[in-house]
mmCIF file of C-alpha atoms in Angstrom:
data_model
loop_
_atom_site.group_PDB
_atom_site.id
_atom_site.type_symbol
_atom_site.label_atom_id
_atom_site.label_comp_id
_atom_site.label_asym_id
_atom_site.label_seq_id
_atom_site.Cartn_x
_atom_site.Cartn_y
_atom_site.Cartn_z
ATOM 1 C CA MET N 7 0.229 0.035 0.101
ATOM 2 C CA VAL N 8 0.945 3.513 -0.504
ATOM 3 C CA ARG N 9 2.738 5.289 2.374
ATOM 4 C CA PHE N 10 -0.280 7.433 2.513
ATOM 5 C CA PHE N 11 0.942 10.318 5.028
ATOM 6 C CA LYS N 12 3.673 11.340 2.605
ATOM 7 C CA VAL N 13 0.649 12.631 0.237
ATOM 8 C CA ALA N 14 -0.354 14.990 3.094
ATOM 9 C CA SER N 15 0.818 18.743 2.792
ATOM 10 C CA SER N 16 2.827 20.221 5.431
ATOM 11 C CA LEU N 17 -0.222 22.224 6.979
ATOM 12 C CA PHE N 18 -1.403 18.514 8.210
ATOM 13 C CA LEU N 19 1.348 18.329 10.364
ATOM 14 C CA VAL N 20 1.328 22.065 11.492
ATOM 15 C CA VAL N 21 -2.496 21.491 12.702
ATOM 16 C CA ILE N 22 -1.096 18.502 14.845
ATOM 17 C CA VAL N 23 1.512 20.156 16.292
ATOM 18 C CA LEU N 24 -0.800 22.905 17.566
ATOM 19 C CA SER N 25 -3.354 20.709 19.272
ATOM 20 C CA SER N 26 -3.156 20.117 23.081
ATOM 21 C CA CYS N 27 -6.110 17.781 23.666
ATOM 22 C CA VAL N 28 -6.014 14.795 25.501
ATOM 23 C CA SER N 29 -7.974 11.512 24.798
ATOM 24 C CA THR N 30 -9.991 9.897 27.500
ATOM 25 C CA ALA N 31 -10.575 6.128 27.690
ATOM 26 C CA GLU N 32 -14.099 4.649 26.869
ATOM 27 C CA LYS N 33 -15.791 2.970 29.998
ATOM 28 C CA GLY N 34 -17.173 -0.487 30.207
ATOM 29 C CA ARG N 35 -16.222 -3.542 27.894
ATOM 30 C CA PRO N 36 -13.041 -3.026 26.008
ATOM 31 C CA TYR N 37 -13.253 -2.721 22.183
ATOM 32 C CA TYR N 38 -10.717 -2.535 19.808
ATOM 33 C CA ASP N 39 -10.955 -0.911 16.342
ATOM 34 C CA PHE N 40 -9.295 -4.079 14.873
ATOM 35 C CA GLN N 41 -12.023 -6.556 15.963
ATOM 36 C CA ALA N 42 -14.234 -5.384 13.132
ATOM 37 C CA MET N 43 -11.448 -6.406 10.787
ATOM 38 C CA GLY N 44 -11.707 -10.079 11.165
ATOM 39 C CA GLU N 45 -13.620 -11.224 8.182
ATOM 40 C CA GLU N 46 -12.590 -14.619 6.731
ATOM 41 C CA GLY N 47 -9.660 -14.027 4.024
ATOM 42 C CA ILE N 48 -8.470 -10.965 5.904
ATOM 43 C CA ILE N 49 -5.068 -10.479 7.518
ATOM 44 C CA VAL N 50 -5.344 -8.345 10.282
ATOM 45 C CA VAL N 51 -2.534 -6.066 11.678
ATOM 46 C CA THR N 52 -2.483 -4.148 14.405
ATOM 47 C CA VAL N 53 1.007 -2.374 16.495
ATOM 48 C CA ASP N 54 1.442 -0.724 19.843
ATOM 49 C CA ALA N 55 2.717 2.213 18.766
ATOM 50 C CA GLN N 56 3.927 2.900 22.071
ATOM 51 C CA LYS N 57 5.750 -0.190 22.522
ATOM 52 C CA GLU N 58 7.250 -0.138 18.522
ATOM 53 C CA GLN N 59 7.973 3.820 18.370
ATOM 54 C CA ASP N 60 11.000 3.017 15.849
ATOM 55 C CA LEU N 61 8.683 0.866 13.861
ATOM 56 C CA VAL N 62 6.141 3.566 13.789
ATOM 57 C CA ALA N 63 8.741 6.563 12.962
ATOM 58 C CA GLY N 64 9.948 4.640 10.161
ATOM 59 C CA ALA N 65 6.639 4.160 9.106
ATOM 60 C CA PHE N 66 5.761 8.021 9.339
ATOM 61 C CA SER N 67 9.075 9.211 8.276
ATOM 62 C CA GLY N 68 8.786 12.789 7.848
ATOM 63 C CA LEU N 69 5.790 13.136 10.383
ATOM 64 C CA GLU N 70 7.642 12.602 13.631
ATOM 65 C CA GLU N 71 4.855 14.321 15.792
ATOM 66 C CA PHE N 72 2.223 12.221 14.240
ATOM 67 C CA ALA N 73 3.877 9.393 15.146
ATOM 68 C CA ARG N 74 4.574 10.615 18.507
ATOM 69 C CA ARG N 75 0.681 10.827 19.141
ATOM 70 C CA SER N 76 -0.417 7.685 17.695
ATOM 71 C CA ARG N 77 -1.257 4.893 20.044
ATOM 72 C CA ARG N 78 -2.299 1.993 18.061
ATOM 73 C CA ILE N 79 -2.212 1.321 14.370
ATOM 74 C CA SER N 80 -4.632 -1.524 13.166
ATOM 75 C CA LEU N 81 -4.817 -2.681 9.446
ATOM 76 C CA SER N 82 -7.545 -4.666 7.745
ATOM 77 C CA LEU N 83 -5.577 -6.308 4.794
ATOM 78 C CA LYS N 84 -7.132 -8.118 1.936
ATOM 79 C CA PRO N 85 -4.641 -9.775 -0.774
ATOM 80 C CA VAL N 86 -5.719 -9.246 -4.162
ATOM 81 C CA SER N 87 -4.219 -12.528 -5.264
ATOM 82 C CA ASP N 88 -3.541 -15.926 -3.325
ATOM 83 C CA ALA N 89 0.156 -15.620 -4.156
ATOM 84 C CA TYR N 90 2.489 -16.734 -1.264
ATOM 85 C CA PRO N 91 3.933 -15.182 0.430
ATOM 86 C CA LEU N 92 1.853 -12.076 0.571
ATOM 87 C CA GLU N 93 2.684 -9.602 -1.679
ATOM 88 C CA THR N 94 2.736 -6.255 0.426
ATOM 89 C CA GLY N 95 2.347 -4.083 -2.518
ATOM 90 C CA ASN N 96 -0.782 -5.541 -3.951
ATOM 91 C CA LEU N 97 -3.619 -5.083 -1.062
ATOM 92 C CA SER N 98 -6.872 -3.594 -0.598
ATOM 93 C CA ALA N 99 -6.454 -2.160 2.747
ATOM 94 C CA PHE N 100 -8.159 0.193 5.272
ATOM 95 C CA GLY N 101 -6.718 1.302 8.671
ATOM 96 C CA VAL N 102 -7.557 3.223 11.881
ATOM 97 C CA VAL N 103 -4.677 4.908 13.586
ATOM 98 C CA ASP N 104 -5.734 5.860 17.291
ATOM 99 C CA GLY N 105 -3.920 8.500 18.815
ATOM 100 C CA ASP N 106 -4.276 11.997 20.107
ATOM 101 C CA TYR N 107 -6.046 13.470 17.043
ATOM 102 C CA PRO N 108 -8.793 15.619 17.641
ATOM 103 C CA LYS N 109 -11.143 16.001 15.015
ATOM 104 C CA PHE N 110 -12.120 19.327 13.943
ATOM 105 C CA LEU N 111 -8.168 20.462 13.537
ATOM 106 C CA ILE N 112 -7.236 17.658 11.470
ATOM 107 C CA ASN N 113 -9.951 17.641 9.242
ATOM 108 C CA THR N 114 -9.896 21.496 8.917
ATOM 109 C CA GLY N 115 -6.096 21.169 8.062
ATOM 110 C CA MET N 116 -6.783 18.537 5.180
ATOM 111 C CA MET N 117 -9.070 21.090 3.394
ATOM 112 C CA TYR N 118 -6.006 22.767 2.678
ATOM 113 C CA ALA N 119 -4.143 19.850 1.550
ATOM 114 C CA LYS N 120 -3.787 20.242 -2.345
ATOM 115 C CA GLU N 121 -3.232 16.674 -3.058
ATOM 116 C CA PHE N 122 -6.774 15.920 -1.606
ATOM 117 C CA GLU N 123 -10.506 16.829 -2.507
ATOM 118 C CA ARG N 124 -13.544 16.919 -0.276
ATOM 119 C CA LYS N 125 -15.964 14.246 -0.865
ATOM 120 C CA SER N 126 -19.600 13.526 0.768
ATOM 121 C CA ASN N 127 -22.645 11.217 -0.118
ATOM 122 C CA ALA N 128 -26.317 11.641 0.135
ATOM 123 C CA ASP N 129 -26.257 10.320 3.999
ATOM 124 C CA GLY N 130 -23.896 13.308 4.778
ATOM 125 C CA LEU N 131 -20.621 11.139 5.330
ATOM 126 C CA THR N 132 -17.788 13.254 4.534
ATOM 127 C CA TRP N 133 -14.191 12.446 3.564
ATOM 128 C CA PHE N 134 -11.314 13.143 1.485
ATOM 129 C CA ALA N 135 -10.023 11.425 -1.324
ATOM 130 C CA GLN N 136 -6.520 11.828 -3.250
ATOM 131 C CA LYS N 137 -7.002 13.502 -6.807
ATOM 132 C CA GLU N 138 -4.375 11.532 -8.343
ATOM 133 C CA GLY N 139 -4.566 8.234 -6.640
ATOM 134 C CA THR N 140 -7.094 5.651 -4.679
ATOM 135 C CA LEU N 141 -6.288 7.082 -1.220
ATOM 136 C CA SER N 142 -9.151 8.375 1.010
ATOM 137 C CA LEU N 143 -9.094 9.364 4.506
ATOM 138 C CA TYR N 144 -10.714 11.424 7.645
ATOM 139 C CA THR N 145 -10.894 11.834 10.978
ATOM 140 C CA PRO N 146 -14.660 11.008 11.865
ATOM 141 C CA LYS N 147 -14.271 11.511 15.609
ATOM 142 C CA ASN N 148 -11.645 12.709 17.961
ATOM 143 C CA ASP N 149 -8.582 10.071 18.306
ATOM 144 C CA LYS N 150 -9.636 8.230 15.269
ATOM 145 C CA PHE N 151 -7.808 8.640 11.964
ATOM 146 C CA LEU N 152 -9.532 6.443 9.230
ATOM 147 C CA PHE N 153 -7.666 5.406 5.787
ATOM 148 C CA THR N 154 -8.349 3.094 2.930
ATOM 149 C CA ASN N 155 -7.261 2.594 -0.726
ATOM 150 C CA THR N 156 -10.767 1.286 -1.578
ATOM 151 C CA SER N 157 -14.250 2.454 -0.570
ATOM 152 C CA TYR N 158 -14.207 5.040 2.167
ATOM 153 C CA GLU N 159 -18.040 4.485 2.750
ATOM 154 C CA GLU N 160 -17.497 0.852 3.021
ATOM 155 C CA SER N 161 -14.597 1.039 5.640
ATOM 156 C CA TYR N 162 -16.114 3.796 7.742
ATOM 157 C CA ALA N 163 -19.389 1.277 8.133
ATOM 158 C CA ALA N 164 -17.133 -1.081 8.923
ATOM 159 C CA PHE N 165 -15.420 0.998 11.571
ATOM 160 C CA GLU N 166 -18.954 2.405 13.016
ATOM 161 C CA ALA N 167 -20.665 -0.929 13.173
ATOM 162 C CA LYS N 168 -17.827 -2.161 15.900
ATOM 163 C CA ASN N 169 -18.959 -5.791 15.102
ATOM 164 C CA ARG N 170 -16.818 -8.016 17.267
ATOM 165 C CA LEU N 171 -15.680 -10.157 14.504
ATOM 166 C CA ILE N 172 -12.629 -11.049 16.677
ATOM 167 C CA ASP N 173 -13.691 -12.280 20.014
ATOM 168 C CA ASP N 174 -12.740 -10.437 22.977
ATOM 169 C CA GLN N 175 -10.328 -12.774 24.316
ATOM 170 C CA THR N 176 -8.480 -12.939 21.553
ATOM 171 C CA ALA N 177 -8.627 -9.266 21.017
ATOM 172 C CA MET N 178 -7.302 -8.657 24.779
ATOM 173 C CA GLN N 179 -4.315 -11.153 23.417
ATOM 174 C CA MET N 180 -3.588 -8.965 20.423
ATOM 175 C CA ALA N 181 -4.117 -5.770 22.128
ATOM 176 C CA HIS N 182 -1.093 -6.460 25.009
ATOM 177 C CA ALA N 183 1.477 -7.523 22.160
ATOM 178 C CA SER N 184 3.814 -5.458 20.377
ATOM 179 C CA ILE N 185 2.822 -6.490 17.096
ATOM 180 C CA ALA N 186 -0.271 -8.947 16.393
ATOM 181 C CA VAL N 187 -1.502 -10.604 13.420
ATOM 182 C CA TYR N 188 -4.951 -12.677 12.854
ATOM 183 C CA SER N 189 -6.439 -14.541 9.872
ATOM 184 C CA LEU N 190 -9.535 -16.434 9.588
ATOM 185 C CA HIS N 191 -9.024 -18.805 6.847
ATOM 186 C CA PRO N 192 -6.106 -17.098 5.475
ATOM 187 C CA GLU N 193 -5.326 -17.576 1.451
ATOM 188 C CA THR N 194 -2.000 -16.399 1.511
ATOM 189 C CA PHE N 195 0.260 -14.767 4.785
ATOM 190 C CA PHE N 196 3.371 -13.120 5.699
ATOM 191 C CA ASP N 197 6.465 -15.296 5.275
ATOM 192 C CA LEU N 198 8.005 -14.949 8.704
ATOM 193 C CA GLY N 199 11.090 -17.646 7.863
ATOM 194 C CA LEU N 200 9.484 -20.240 9.489
ATOM 195 C CA GLY N 201 9.872 -22.429 6.713
ATOM 196 C CA LEU N 202 6.024 -22.795 6.252
ATOM 197 C CA PRO N 203 4.911 -23.792 2.749
ATOM 198 C CA GLU N 204 1.809 -22.493 0.728
ATOM 199 C CA THR N 205 -0.055 -25.841 1.386
ATOM 200 C CA VAL N 206 0.125 -25.326 5.027
ATOM 201 C CA ILE N 207 -1.059 -21.928 5.084
ATOM 202 C CA LYS N 208 -4.408 -22.744 2.791
ATOM 203 C CA GLN N 209 -5.152 -25.368 5.176
ATOM 204 C CA ALA N 210 -5.301 -22.995 8.457
ATOM 205 C CA LYS N 211 -8.399 -22.204 9.960
ATOM 206 C CA VAL N 212 -7.412 -19.550 12.266
ATOM 207 C CA MET N 213 -3.685 -18.010 12.737
ATOM 208 C CA LEU N 214 -2.825 -15.747 15.602
ATOM 209 C CA LEU N 215 0.758 -14.713 15.988
ATOM 210 C CA LEU N 216 1.824 -12.381 18.864
ATOM 211 C CA VAL N 217 5.061 -10.715 19.001
ATOM 212 C CA ASN N 218 6.537 -9.455 21.929
ATOM 213 C CA GLN N 219 10.188 -7.901 22.995
ATOM 214 C CA ASN N 220 11.378 -9.374 26.225
ATOM 215 C CA GLU N 221 13.677 -7.955 29.188
ATOM 216 C CA ALA N 222 16.813 -8.966 27.039
ATOM 217 C CA GLY N 223 15.379 -6.750 24.089
ATOM 218 C CA ALA N 224 15.028 -10.205 21.912
ATOM 219 C CA TYR N 225 11.679 -10.692 20.036
ATOM 220 C CA THR N 226 9.788 -13.802 20.825
ATOM 221 C CA LEU N 227 6.735 -15.075 19.142
ATOM 222 C CA ASP N 228 3.645 -16.710 20.377
ATOM 223 C CA ALA N 229 1.632 -18.415 17.956
ATOM 224 C CA PHE N 230 -1.670 -20.315 17.988
ATOM 225 C CA ILE N 231 -2.789 -21.969 14.854
ATOM 226 C CA THR N 232 -5.906 -24.185 14.349
ATOM 227 C CA MET N 233 -5.547 -26.509 11.335
ATOM 228 C CA ASP N 234 -8.073 -28.371 9.197
ATOM 229 C CA THR N 235 -6.984 -31.506 10.642
ATOM 230 C CA THR N 236 -5.267 -33.391 13.526
ATOM 231 C CA LYS N 237 -2.668 -34.524 11.043
ATOM 232 C CA LEU N 238 -1.858 -31.263 9.780
ATOM 233 C CA ALA N 239 -1.630 -29.835 13.125
ATOM 234 C CA SER N 240 1.333 -32.131 13.859
ATOM 235 C CA THR N 241 2.761 -31.903 10.470
ATOM 236 C CA LEU N 242 2.995 -28.029 11.127
ATOM 237 C CA SER N 243 4.445 -28.586 14.393
ATOM 238 C CA GLN N 244 7.277 -30.643 13.287
ATOM 239 C CA MET N 245 8.096 -28.093 10.409
ATOM 240 C CA VAL N 246 8.373 -25.242 12.570
ATOM 241 C CA ARG N 247 10.238 -27.213 14.964
ATOM 242 C CA SER N 248 12.838 -28.653 12.624
ATOM 243 C CA GLY N 249 13.115 -24.864 10.891
ATOM 244 C CA TYR N 250 13.827 -23.485 14.434
ATOM 245 C CA ILE N 251 16.509 -26.226 15.117
ATOM 246 C CA ALA N 252 18.072 -25.292 12.277
ATOM 247 C CA ARG N 253 18.251 -22.055 12.587
ATOM 248 C CA LEU N 254 19.508 -22.237 16.509
ATOM 249 C CA LYS N 255 22.494 -25.018 14.785
ATOM 250 C CA ARG N 256 23.219 -22.525 11.960
ATOM 251 C CA GLU N 257 23.519 -19.653 14.745
ATOM 252 C CA LYS N 258 25.246 -22.031 17.147
ATOM 253 C CA ILE N 259 22.970 -20.997 19.938
ATOM 254 C CA PRO N 260 23.008 -23.778 22.520
ATOM 255 C CA TYR N 261 19.422 -25.547 23.477
ATOM 256 C CA LYS N 262 17.657 -28.179 25.261
ATOM 257 C CA ILE N 263 15.020 -30.773 23.852
ATOM 258 C CA ALA N 264 12.921 -30.465 27.047
ATOM 259 C CA ASP N 265 12.872 -26.836 26.434
ATOM 260 C CA LEU N 266 11.817 -27.282 23.056
ATOM 261 C CA MET N 267 9.131 -29.889 24.152
ATOM 262 C CA GLN N 268 7.400 -27.217 26.229
ATOM 263 C CA MET N 269 7.884 -24.585 23.278
ATOM 264 C CA PHE N 270 5.610 -26.650 20.741
ATOM 265 C CA LEU N 271 2.403 -27.984 22.005
ATOM 266 C CA ILE N 272 -0.511 -29.582 20.082
ATOM 267 C CA GLU N 273 -4.158 -30.149 21.171
ATOM 268 C CA ASP N 274 -6.276 -32.006 18.591
ATOM 269 C CA ASP N 275 -5.811 -29.658 15.651
ATOM 270 C CA ARG N 276 -4.581 -26.563 17.328
ATOM 271 C CA VAL N 277 -0.818 -25.965 17.532
ATOM 272 C CA THR N 278 0.644 -23.808 20.395
ATOM 273 C CA ILE N 279 4.358 -22.141 20.022
ATOM 274 C CA LYS N 280 5.377 -20.260 23.344
ATOM 275 C CA HIS N 281 8.161 -17.749 23.560
ATOM 276 C CA MET N 282 10.076 -18.740 20.166
ATOM 277 C CA GLU N 283 12.625 -16.114 19.678
ATOM 278 C CA LEU N 284 12.876 -14.791 16.499
ATOM 279 C CA GLY N 285 16.018 -14.142 14.862
ATOM 280 C CA GLU N 286 17.246 -10.606 13.595
ATOM 281 C CA GLU N 287 16.640 -11.752 9.796
ATOM 282 C CA GLN N 288 12.945 -12.739 10.831
ATOM 283 C CA MET N 289 11.994 -9.306 12.609
ATOM 284 C CA GLN N 290 13.771 -7.266 9.666
ATOM 285 C CA ALA N 291 11.625 -9.051 7.296
ATOM 286 C CA LEU N 292 8.514 -8.148 9.305
ATOM 287 C CA ARG N 293 9.434 -4.423 9.914
ATOM 288 C CA GLN N 294 9.677 -3.966 6.130
ATOM 289 C CA SER N 295 6.464 -5.706 5.514
ATOM 290 C CA LEU N 296 4.694 -3.654 7.935
ATOM 291 C CA THR N 297 6.465 -0.335 6.949
ATOM 292 C CA GLY N 298 5.997 -1.045 3.196
ATOM 293 C CA MET N 299 2.123 -1.268 3.823
ATOM 294 C CA LEU N 300 1.807 2.380 4.998
#
């Protein structure tokens, strides 16, 4: 996806800098914008912007104040093709940036952005569309910035409906992670260097990946993958474990078989991977993929 913030005018940034609004937390049952994105075949990505400041700063290069004010970035990614691995430059996408973004000032500033024109429909919905491009964006309420390279009307409807397509327990796990990726019946997926072939990805029912940074500064992966059959779950576990051991041997990192047995678990058709340390190459590939979508 186009790095959309590059096309906004300098006035957009000035408006943000002048703001001093402070957002407040919603009361009651927690709801996360990415919960409405969990449709079948969609890849949902959410990033804790406070934990991943370097990643967010890289994605919003040149808009440091915007990046600093962000709290969470959530993306709904619909692959245009089922090519594996996921082609990050060929996606239908919409996203929500949650942060300290006052509606009035942001939208007023966008009125002066030469690259955009104001649009509206018969229902009174308003947004800004790129004059030469597919990007549409708007701040429909304080602290919420929406963008899409498809239909803004459809994206806004999904945002406003607040459907909990991702259940609350899973959403809470995703919200607590630095980076979380979820997909229901994926047709393709990221290549995280785990050695997963296309056939395995296409036979997964649900994929949930949670990436966190530990106290030592290393990134670890917790994964919960439900396959079509118990046999496929066993095959997946063996493939990931073998690939992980091969990397440890290649990098001359000592390991214990007992620890690996606790790291890779199978329960019927579900594979659980706990605290698997990701190599620098794997994290670099993930960062490049995420940055390239913005």
